[in-house]
Coordinates of C-alpha atoms and ligand atoms in Angstrom, one line a residue:
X19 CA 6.3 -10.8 23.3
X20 CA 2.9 -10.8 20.8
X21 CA 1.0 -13.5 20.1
X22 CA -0.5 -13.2 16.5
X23 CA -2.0 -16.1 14.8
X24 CA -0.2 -15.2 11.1
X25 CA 3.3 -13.6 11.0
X26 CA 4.4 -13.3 7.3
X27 CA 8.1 -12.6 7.0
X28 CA 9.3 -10.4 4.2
X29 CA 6.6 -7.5 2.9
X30 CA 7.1 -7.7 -1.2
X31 CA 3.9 -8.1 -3.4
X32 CA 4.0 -11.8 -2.0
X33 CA 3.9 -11.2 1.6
X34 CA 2.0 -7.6 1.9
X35 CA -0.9 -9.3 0.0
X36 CA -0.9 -12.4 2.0
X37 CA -1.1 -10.1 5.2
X38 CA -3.5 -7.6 4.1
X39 CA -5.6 -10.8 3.1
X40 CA -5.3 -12.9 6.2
X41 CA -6.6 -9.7 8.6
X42 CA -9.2 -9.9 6.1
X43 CA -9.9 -13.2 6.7
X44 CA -10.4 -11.8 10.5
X45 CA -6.5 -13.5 12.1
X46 CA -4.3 -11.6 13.7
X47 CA -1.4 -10.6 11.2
X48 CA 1.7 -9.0 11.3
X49 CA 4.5 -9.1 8.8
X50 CA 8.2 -8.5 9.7
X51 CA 10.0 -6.2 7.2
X52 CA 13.6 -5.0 7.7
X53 CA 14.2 -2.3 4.8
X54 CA 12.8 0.9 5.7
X55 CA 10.0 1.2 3.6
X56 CA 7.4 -1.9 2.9
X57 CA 7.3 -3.6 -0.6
X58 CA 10.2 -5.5 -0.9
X59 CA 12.1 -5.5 -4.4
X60 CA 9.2 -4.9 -6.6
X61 CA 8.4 -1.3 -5.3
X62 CA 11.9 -0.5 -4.0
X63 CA 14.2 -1.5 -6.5
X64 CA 12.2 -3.7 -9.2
X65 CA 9.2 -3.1 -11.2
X66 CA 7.9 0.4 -9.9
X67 CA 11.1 2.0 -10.2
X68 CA 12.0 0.3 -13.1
X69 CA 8.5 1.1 -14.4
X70 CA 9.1 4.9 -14.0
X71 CA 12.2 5.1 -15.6
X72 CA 10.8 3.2 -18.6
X73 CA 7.7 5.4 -18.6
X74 CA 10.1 8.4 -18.6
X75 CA 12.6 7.2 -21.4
X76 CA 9.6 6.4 -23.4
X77 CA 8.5 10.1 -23.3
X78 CA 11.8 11.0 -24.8
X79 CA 11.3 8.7 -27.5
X80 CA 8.0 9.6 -28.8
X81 CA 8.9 13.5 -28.6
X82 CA 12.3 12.7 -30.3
X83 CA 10.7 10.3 -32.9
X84 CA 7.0 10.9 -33.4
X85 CA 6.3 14.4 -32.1
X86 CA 7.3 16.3 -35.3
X87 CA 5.2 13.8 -37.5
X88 CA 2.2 14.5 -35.5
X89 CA 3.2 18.4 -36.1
X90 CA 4.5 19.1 -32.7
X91 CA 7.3 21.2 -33.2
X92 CA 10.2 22.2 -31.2
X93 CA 13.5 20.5 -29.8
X94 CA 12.9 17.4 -28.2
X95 CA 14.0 17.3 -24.3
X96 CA 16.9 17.2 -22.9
X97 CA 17.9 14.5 -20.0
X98 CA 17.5 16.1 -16.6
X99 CA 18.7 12.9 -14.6
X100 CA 18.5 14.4 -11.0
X101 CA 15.0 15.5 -11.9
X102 CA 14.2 11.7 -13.4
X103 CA 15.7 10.0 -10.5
X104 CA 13.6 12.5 -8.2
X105 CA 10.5 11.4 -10.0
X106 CA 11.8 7.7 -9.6
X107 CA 12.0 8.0 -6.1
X108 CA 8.4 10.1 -5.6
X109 CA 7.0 6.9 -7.6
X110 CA 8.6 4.4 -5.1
X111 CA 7.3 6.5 -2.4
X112 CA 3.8 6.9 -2.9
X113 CA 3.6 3.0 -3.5
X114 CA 5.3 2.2 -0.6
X115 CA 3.2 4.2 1.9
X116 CA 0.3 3.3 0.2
X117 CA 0.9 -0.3 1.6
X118 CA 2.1 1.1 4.8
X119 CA -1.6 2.7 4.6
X120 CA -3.3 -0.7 3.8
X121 CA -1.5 -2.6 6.7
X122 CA -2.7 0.5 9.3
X123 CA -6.2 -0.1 7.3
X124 CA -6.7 -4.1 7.7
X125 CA -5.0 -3.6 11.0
X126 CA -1.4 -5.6 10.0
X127 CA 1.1 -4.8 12.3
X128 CA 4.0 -4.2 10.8
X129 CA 7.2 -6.0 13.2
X130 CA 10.6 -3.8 11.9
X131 CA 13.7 -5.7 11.9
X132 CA 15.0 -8.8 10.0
X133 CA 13.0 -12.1 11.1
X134 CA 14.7 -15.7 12.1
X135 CA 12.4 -18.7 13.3
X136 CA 13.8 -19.6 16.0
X137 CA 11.7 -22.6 16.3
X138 CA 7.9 -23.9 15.2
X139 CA 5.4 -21.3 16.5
X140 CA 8.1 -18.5 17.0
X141 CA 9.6 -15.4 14.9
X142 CA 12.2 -13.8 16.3
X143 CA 12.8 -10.1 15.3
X144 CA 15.7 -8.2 16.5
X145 CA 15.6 -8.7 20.2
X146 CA 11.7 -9.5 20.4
X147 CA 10.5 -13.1 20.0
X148 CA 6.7 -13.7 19.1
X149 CA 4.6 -16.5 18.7
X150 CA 2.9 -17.4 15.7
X151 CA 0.1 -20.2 15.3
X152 CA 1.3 -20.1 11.5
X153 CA 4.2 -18.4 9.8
X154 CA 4.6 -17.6 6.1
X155 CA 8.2 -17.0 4.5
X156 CA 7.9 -14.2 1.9
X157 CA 11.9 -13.6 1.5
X158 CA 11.8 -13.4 -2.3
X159 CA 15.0 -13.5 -3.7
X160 CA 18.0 -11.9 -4.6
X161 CA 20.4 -11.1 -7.5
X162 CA 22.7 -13.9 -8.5
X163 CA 26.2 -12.9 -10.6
X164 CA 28.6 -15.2 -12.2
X165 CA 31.2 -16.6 -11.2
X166 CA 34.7 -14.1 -12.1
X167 CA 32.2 -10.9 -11.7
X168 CA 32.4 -9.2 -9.0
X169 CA 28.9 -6.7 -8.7
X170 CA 30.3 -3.4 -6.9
X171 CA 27.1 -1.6 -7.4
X172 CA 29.5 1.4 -8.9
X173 CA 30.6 0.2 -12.2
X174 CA 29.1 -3.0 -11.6
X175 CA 26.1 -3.3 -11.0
X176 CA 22.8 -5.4 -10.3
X177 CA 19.3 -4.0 -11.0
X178 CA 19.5 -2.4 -7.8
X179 CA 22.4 -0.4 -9.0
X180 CA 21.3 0.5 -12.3
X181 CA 18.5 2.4 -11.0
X182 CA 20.3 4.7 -9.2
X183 CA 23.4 5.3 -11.4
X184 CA 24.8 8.7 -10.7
X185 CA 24.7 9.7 -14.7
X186 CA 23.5 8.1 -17.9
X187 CA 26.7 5.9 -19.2
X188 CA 28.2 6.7 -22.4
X189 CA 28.8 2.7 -23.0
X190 CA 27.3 0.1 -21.1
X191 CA 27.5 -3.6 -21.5
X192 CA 24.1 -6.1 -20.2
X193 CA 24.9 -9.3 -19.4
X194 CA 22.0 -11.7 -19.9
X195 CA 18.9 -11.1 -22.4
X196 CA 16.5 -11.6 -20.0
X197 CA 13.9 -9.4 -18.8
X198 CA 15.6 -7.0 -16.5
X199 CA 18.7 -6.4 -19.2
X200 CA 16.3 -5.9 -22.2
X201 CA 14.0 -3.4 -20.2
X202 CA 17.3 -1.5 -18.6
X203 CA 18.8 -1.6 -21.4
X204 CA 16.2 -0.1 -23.6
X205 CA 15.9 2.5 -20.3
X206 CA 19.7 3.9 -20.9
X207 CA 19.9 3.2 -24.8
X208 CA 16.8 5.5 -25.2
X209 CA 18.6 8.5 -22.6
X210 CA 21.7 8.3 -25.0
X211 CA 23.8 5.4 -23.6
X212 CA 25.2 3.2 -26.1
X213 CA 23.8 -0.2 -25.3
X214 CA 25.5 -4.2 -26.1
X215 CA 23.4 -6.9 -24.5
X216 CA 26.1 -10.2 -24.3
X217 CA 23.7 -13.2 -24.1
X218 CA 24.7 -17.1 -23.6
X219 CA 21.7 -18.5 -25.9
X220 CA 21.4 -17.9 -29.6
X221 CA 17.8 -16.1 -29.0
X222 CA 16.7 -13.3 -26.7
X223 CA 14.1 -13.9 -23.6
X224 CA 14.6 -17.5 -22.9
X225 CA 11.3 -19.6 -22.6
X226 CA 9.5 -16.9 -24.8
X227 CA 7.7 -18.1 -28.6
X228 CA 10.5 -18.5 -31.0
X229 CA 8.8 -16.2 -33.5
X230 CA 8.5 -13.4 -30.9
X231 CA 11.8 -13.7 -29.7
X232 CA 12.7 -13.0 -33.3
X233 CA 10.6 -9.6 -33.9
X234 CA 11.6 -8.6 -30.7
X235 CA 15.5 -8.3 -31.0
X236 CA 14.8 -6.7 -35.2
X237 CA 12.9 -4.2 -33.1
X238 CA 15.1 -3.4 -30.7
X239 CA 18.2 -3.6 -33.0
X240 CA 15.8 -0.8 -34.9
X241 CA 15.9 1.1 -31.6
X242 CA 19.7 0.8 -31.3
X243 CA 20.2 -2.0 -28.8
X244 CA 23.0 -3.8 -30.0
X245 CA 23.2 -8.0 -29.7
X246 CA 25.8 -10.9 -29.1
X247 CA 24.2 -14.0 -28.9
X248 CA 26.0 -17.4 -28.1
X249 CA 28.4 -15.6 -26.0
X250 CA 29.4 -16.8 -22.7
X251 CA 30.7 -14.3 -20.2
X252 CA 33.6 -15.1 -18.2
X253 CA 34.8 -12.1 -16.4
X254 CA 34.3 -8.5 -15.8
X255 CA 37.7 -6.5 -14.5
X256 CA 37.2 -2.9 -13.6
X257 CA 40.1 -0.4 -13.9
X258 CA 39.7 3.7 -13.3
X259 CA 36.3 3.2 -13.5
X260 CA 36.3 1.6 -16.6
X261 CA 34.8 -2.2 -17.2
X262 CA 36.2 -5.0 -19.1
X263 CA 34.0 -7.4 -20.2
X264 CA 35.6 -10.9 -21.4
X265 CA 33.1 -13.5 -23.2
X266 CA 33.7 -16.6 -25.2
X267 CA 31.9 -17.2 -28.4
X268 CA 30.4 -20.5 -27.8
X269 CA 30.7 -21.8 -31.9
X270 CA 34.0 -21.4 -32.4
X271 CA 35.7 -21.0 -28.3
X272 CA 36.9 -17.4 -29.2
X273 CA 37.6 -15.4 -26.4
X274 CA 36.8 -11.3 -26.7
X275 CA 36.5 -8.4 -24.7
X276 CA 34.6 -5.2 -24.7
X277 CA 35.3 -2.1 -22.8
X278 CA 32.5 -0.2 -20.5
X279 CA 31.6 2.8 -18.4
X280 CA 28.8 0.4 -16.5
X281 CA 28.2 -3.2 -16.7
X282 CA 25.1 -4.5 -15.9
X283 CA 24.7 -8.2 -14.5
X284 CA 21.1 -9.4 -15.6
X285 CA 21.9 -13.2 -15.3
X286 CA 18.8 -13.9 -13.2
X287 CA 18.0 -14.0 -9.0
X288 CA 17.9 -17.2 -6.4
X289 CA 15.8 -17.4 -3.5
X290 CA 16.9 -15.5 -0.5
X291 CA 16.5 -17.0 2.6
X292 CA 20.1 -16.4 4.5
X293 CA 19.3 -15.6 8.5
X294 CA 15.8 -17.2 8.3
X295 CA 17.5 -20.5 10.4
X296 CA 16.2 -22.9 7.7
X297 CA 18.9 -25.5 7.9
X298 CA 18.9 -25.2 11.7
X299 CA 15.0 -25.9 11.7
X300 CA 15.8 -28.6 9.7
X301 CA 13.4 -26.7 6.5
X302 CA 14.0 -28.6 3.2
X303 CA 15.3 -26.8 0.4
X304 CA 15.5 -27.6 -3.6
X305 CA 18.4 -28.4 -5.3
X306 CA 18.0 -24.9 -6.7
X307 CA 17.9 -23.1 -3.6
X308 CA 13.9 -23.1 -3.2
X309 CA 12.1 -23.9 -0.1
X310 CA 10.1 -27.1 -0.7
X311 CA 6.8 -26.5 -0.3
X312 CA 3.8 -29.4 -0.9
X313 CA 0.8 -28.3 -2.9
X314 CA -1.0 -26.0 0.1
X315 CA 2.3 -24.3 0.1
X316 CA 2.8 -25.7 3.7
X317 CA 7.2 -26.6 4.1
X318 CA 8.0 -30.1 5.7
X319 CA 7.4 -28.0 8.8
X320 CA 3.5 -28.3 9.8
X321 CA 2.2 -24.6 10.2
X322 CA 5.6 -23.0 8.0
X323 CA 4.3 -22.5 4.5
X324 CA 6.3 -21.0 1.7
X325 CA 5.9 -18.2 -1.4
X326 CA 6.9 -16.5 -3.8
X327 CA 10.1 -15.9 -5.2
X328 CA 11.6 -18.2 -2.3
X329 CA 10.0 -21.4 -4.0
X330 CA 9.9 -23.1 -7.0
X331 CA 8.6 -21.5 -10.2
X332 CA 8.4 -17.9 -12.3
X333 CA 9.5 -15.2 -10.4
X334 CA 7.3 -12.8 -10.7
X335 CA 5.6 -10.4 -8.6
X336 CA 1.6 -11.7 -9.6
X337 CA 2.8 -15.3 -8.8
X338 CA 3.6 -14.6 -5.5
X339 CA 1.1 -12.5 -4.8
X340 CA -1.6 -14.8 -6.1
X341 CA 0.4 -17.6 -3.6
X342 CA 0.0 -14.7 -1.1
X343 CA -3.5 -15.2 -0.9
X344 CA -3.8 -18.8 -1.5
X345 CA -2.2 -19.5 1.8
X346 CA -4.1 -17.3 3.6
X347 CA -7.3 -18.7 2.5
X348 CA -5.9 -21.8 3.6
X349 CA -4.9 -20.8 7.3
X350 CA -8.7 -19.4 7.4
X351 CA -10.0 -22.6 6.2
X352 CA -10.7 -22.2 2.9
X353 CA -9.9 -24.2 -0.2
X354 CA -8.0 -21.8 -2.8
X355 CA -6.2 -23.1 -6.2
X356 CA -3.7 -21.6 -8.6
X357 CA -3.7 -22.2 -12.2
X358 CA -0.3 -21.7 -13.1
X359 CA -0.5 -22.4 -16.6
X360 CA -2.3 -19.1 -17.0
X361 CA 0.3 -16.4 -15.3
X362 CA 0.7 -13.9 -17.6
X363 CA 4.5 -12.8 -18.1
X364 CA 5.5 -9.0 -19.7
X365 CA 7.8 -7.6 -21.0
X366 CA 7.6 -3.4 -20.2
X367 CA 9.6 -2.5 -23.4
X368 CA 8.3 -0.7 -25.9
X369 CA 6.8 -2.2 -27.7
X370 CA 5.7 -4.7 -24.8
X371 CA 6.0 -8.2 -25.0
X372 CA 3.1 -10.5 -23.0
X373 CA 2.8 -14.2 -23.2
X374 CA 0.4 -16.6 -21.1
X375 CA 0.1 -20.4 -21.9
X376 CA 2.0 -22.4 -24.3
X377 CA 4.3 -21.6 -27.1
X378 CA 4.5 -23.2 -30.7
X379 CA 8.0 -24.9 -29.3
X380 CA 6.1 -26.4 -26.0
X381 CA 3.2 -27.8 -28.1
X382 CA 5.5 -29.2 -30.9
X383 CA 7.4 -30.7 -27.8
X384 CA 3.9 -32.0 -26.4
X385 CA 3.4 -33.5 -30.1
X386 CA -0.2 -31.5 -29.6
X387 CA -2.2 -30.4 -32.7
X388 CA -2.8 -26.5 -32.8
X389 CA -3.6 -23.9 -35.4
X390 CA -2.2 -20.3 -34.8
X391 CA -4.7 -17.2 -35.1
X392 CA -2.1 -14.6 -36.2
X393 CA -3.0 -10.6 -36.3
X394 CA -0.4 -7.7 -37.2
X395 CA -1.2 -4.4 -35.6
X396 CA 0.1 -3.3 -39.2
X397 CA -4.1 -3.5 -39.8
X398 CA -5.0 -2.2 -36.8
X399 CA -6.4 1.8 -37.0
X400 CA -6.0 2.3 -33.5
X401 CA -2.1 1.2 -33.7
X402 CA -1.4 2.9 -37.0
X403 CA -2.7 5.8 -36.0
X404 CA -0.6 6.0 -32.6
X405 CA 2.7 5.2 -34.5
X406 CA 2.8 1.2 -33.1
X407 CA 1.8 -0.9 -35.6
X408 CA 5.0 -3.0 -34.9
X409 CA 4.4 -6.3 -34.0
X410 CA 1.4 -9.2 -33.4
X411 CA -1.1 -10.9 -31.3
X412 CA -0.7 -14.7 -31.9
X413 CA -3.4 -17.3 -30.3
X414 CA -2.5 -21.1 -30.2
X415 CA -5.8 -23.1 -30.1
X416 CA -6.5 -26.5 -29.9
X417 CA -7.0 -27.8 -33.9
X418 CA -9.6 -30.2 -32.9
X419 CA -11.9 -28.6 -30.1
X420 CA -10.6 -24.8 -30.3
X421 CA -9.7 -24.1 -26.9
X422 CA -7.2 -21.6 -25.9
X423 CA -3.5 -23.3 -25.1
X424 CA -1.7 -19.9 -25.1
X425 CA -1.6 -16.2 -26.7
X426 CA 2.0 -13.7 -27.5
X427 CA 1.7 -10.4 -28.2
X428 CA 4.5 -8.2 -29.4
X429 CA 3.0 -4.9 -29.6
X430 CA 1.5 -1.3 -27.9
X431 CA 0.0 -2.7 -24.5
X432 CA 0.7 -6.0 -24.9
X433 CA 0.6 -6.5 -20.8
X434 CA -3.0 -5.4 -20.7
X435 CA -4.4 -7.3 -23.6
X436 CA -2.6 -10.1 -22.3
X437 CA -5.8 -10.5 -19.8
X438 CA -8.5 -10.7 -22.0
X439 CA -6.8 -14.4 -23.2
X440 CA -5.9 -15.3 -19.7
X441 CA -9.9 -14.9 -18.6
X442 CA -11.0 -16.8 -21.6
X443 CA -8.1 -19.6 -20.6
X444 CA -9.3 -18.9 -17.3
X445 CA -12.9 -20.3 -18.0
X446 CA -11.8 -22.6 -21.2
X447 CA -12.8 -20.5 -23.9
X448 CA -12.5 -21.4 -27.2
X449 CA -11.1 -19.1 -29.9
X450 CA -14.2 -18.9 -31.3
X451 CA -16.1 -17.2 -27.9
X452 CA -13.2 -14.3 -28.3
X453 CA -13.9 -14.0 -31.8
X454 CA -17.9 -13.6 -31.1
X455 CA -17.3 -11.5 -28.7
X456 CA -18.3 -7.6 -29.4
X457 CA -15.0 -5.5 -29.1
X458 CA -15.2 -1.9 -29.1
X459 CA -13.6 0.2 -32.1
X460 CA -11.0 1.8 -32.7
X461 CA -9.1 -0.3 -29.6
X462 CA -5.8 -2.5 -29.8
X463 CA -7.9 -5.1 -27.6
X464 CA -9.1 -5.6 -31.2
X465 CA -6.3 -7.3 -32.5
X466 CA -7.1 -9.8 -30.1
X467 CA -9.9 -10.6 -31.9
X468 CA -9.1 -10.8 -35.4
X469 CA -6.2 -13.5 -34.3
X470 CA -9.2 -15.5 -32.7
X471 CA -11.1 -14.7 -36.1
X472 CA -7.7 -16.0 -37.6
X473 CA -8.0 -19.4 -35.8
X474 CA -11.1 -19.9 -37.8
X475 CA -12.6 -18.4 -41.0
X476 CA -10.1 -15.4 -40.7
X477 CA -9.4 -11.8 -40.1
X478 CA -11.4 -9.2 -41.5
X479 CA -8.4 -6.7 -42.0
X480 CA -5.7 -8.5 -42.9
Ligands
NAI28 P1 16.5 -14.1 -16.7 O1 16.6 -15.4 -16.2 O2 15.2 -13.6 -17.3 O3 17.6 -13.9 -17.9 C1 19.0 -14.1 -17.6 C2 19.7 -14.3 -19.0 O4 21.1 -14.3 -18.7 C3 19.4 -15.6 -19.7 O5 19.0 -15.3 -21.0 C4 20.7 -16.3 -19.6 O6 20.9 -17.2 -20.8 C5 21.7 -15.2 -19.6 N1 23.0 -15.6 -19.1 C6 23.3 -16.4 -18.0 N2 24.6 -16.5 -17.8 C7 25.2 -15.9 -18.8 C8 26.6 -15.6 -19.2 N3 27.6 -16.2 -18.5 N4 26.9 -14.9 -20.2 C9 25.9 -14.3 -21.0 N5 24.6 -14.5 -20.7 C10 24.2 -15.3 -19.6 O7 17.0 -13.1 -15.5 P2 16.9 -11.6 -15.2 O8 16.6 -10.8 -16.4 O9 18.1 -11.2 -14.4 O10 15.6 -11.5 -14.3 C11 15.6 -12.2 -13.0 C12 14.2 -12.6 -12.7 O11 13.4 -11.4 -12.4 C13 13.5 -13.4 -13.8 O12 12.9 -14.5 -13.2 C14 12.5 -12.4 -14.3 O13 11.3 -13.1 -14.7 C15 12.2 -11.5 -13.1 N6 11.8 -10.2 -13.6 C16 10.6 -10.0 -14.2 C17 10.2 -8.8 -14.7 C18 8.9 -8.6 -15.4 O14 8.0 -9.5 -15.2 N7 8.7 -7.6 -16.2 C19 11.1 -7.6 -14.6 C20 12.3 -7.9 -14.0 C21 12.6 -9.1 -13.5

């Protein structure tokens, strides 16, 4: 038996970084992980992967769309698959032992085997039971399918399996148009798959700005993605390796069905937390599923405290790893605080979609008075000249004192220029401060700018 003062269970970019952090903070850390490599779902079978895949596709759409316009002749590639899921796997290694090389760094031990609490002040991991002044659950969470699918991982499949499928399909159905089915789906519909998304709600990317969610499904139609909105899945039967996918048209009750090679179910993920001994410790969870956590992210247990994915709100990998270090500057003391209305989302399609704040439909709701700074990268030099002059940067400021309430860009990296709005919410910028602010030329980041410009006397190029 150890004696540590911090054991974090679970090692994704929620626990890792609350780990790494609290041996920082000079406690004694381990984290318990029970996959073979650290990192969770993000870096085994989330966003790195997925990341890599989209990076490759992306490769194969430039040379088979752009290269010849730029007068780089030749046949475009062909799909190697083994050779893409090799470089897939090379990219979930080196991040993976790069945290194993942080942990041996800041001196983390890491305890392999699945961890249960058996009670306050103990984690129990396989046959080994160490104490713990303060223990912080880092499960994350896991996929959740519908009712009448069954997810073999084969034909049907989660995230999980749609990374690893053993050829590109020649049909493949997404179930939910969320952001795992929209970037997948790009990922197969640009190696050659024909791609349907089935969605429930009349608009793609729930929660996102209307207008956004608008120029991102023309653009993706454009790309070849095809859409059914306002359909309700059902079922999913599989026979000789071939789906059937059964939805119900939710304006008229009509029930349909669409044939597959793969399905993919991209319906959204709960909290995982089976085998932890929550109900036993007498932990309270949500309605949802969620650990209840107070606003130190400490449970109903004194010295148990709660992240990421596991509790309530976005799950997202920089959520949980900003809770990551919140609550270990709280064991060491200290008095951290999260602004979560400023976590960025993105979308990694191309183009990308980013968001941070409110949207026009949240304000209306609010009954707040805003003026939108609007910029297309249509007068952008930078974007023309790269072939991604598709889409916009939109701020929403406050029409009375111009502060920042939210920005959402549609366009070419979209998830970095994202940032320069969250600082300037980050320190209550008004438009006006971006718009005064020297940007360098020719960059996107100056799109930004011009929309702040456009919350106030206006863009120059446009
Ligand atoms: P999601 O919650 O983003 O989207 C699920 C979609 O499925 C919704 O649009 C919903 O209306 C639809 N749906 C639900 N039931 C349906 C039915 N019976 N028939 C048709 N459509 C139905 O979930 P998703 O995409 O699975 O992602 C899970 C989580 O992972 C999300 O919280 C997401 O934010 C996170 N994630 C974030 C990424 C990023 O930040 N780039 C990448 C991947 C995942």
């Amino acid at each position: 038996m150890s004696s540590y003062d911090v054991i974090v269970i679970g090692s994704g970019p929620g626990g890792y970084v609350c780990a790494i952090r609290c041996a920082q903070l000079g406690l004694k850390t381990a984290c318990v992980e029970g996959r073979e490599t650290l990192g969770g779902t993000c870096l085994n079978v989330g966003c790195i992967p997925s990341k890599a895949l989209l990076h490759a596709s992306h490769q194969l759409h430039e040379a088979e769309h752009n290269f010849a316009k730029m007068g780089l002749k030749g046949k475009a590639p062909s799909v190697d698959w083994k050779q893409m899921l090799k470089y897939k796997e090379e990219t979930i290694e080196a991040n993976t032992k790069g945290i194993e090389f942080l942990f041996k760094k800041n001196k983390v031990d890491w305890l392999k085997g699945w961890g249960s609490i058996p009670e306050a002040g103990k984690v129990k991991v396989g046959d080994e039971t160490h104490e713990a002044k303060h223990i912080v659950i880092a499960s994350g969470s896991e996929v959740s399918s519908l009712p009448g699918v069954e997810i073999d991982e084969n034909v049907v499949v989660s995230s999980t399996g749609a990374l690893a499928l053993t050829k590109v399909p020649n049909r493949m159905i997404v179930i939910g148009a969320g952001v795992i089915g929209l970037e997948l789906g790009s990922v197969y519909s640009r190696l050659g798959s024909e791609v349907k998304v089935i969605e429930f709600l009349n608009a793609i990317t729930p929660g996102q700005d209307g207008e956004v969610q608008k120029i991102f499904q023309r653009t993706l139609k454009k790309q070849g993605l095809e859409f059914q909105l306002g359909a309700a899945v059902s079922g999913v039967s599989v026979k000789n390796k071939k789906a059937t996918v059964t939805y119900k048209l939710r304006k008229d009750d009509s029930e349909h069905t669409e044939e597959a090679d793969i399905v993919l179910v991209a319906t959204g993920r709960s909290p995982y937390t089976e085998g932890l001994g929550l109900n036993t410790l007498g932990i309270e969870i949500e309605a949802r599923g969620q650990i209840k956590t107070d606003a130190h992210w400490q449970t109903n247990m004194p010295g148990i405290y709660a992240i990421g994915d596991a509790i309530t709100g976005p799950m997202l990998a920089h959520k949980a790893e900003d809770e990551g270090m919140a609550v270990a500057e709280t064991i060491a003391g200290q008095k951290p605080h999260i602004n979560y209305g400023v976590i960025p989302g993105v979308i990694y399609t191309h183009p990308e979609v980013a968001s941070v704040g409110e949207t026009e439909e949240t304000l209306k709701e609010q009954g707040r008075d805003y003026k939108v700074g609007k910029f297309s990268f249509m007068g952008n030099g930078r974007a023309k000249a790269n072939f991604a002059a598709d889409g916009f940067v939109k701020i929403l400021a406050d029409k009375t004192t111009d502060r920042i309430l939210g920005a959402h860009i549609i366009g070419p990296m979209a998830g970095d220029l994202i940032h320069e709005i969250c600082i300037a919410m980050e320190f209550g910028a008004a438009a006006e401060d971006v718009a005064r602010t020297c940007h360098a030329h020719p960059t996107y980041s100056e799109a930004v700018r011009e929309a702040a410009l456009a919350c106030g006397d206006g863009p120059i190029h446009a």
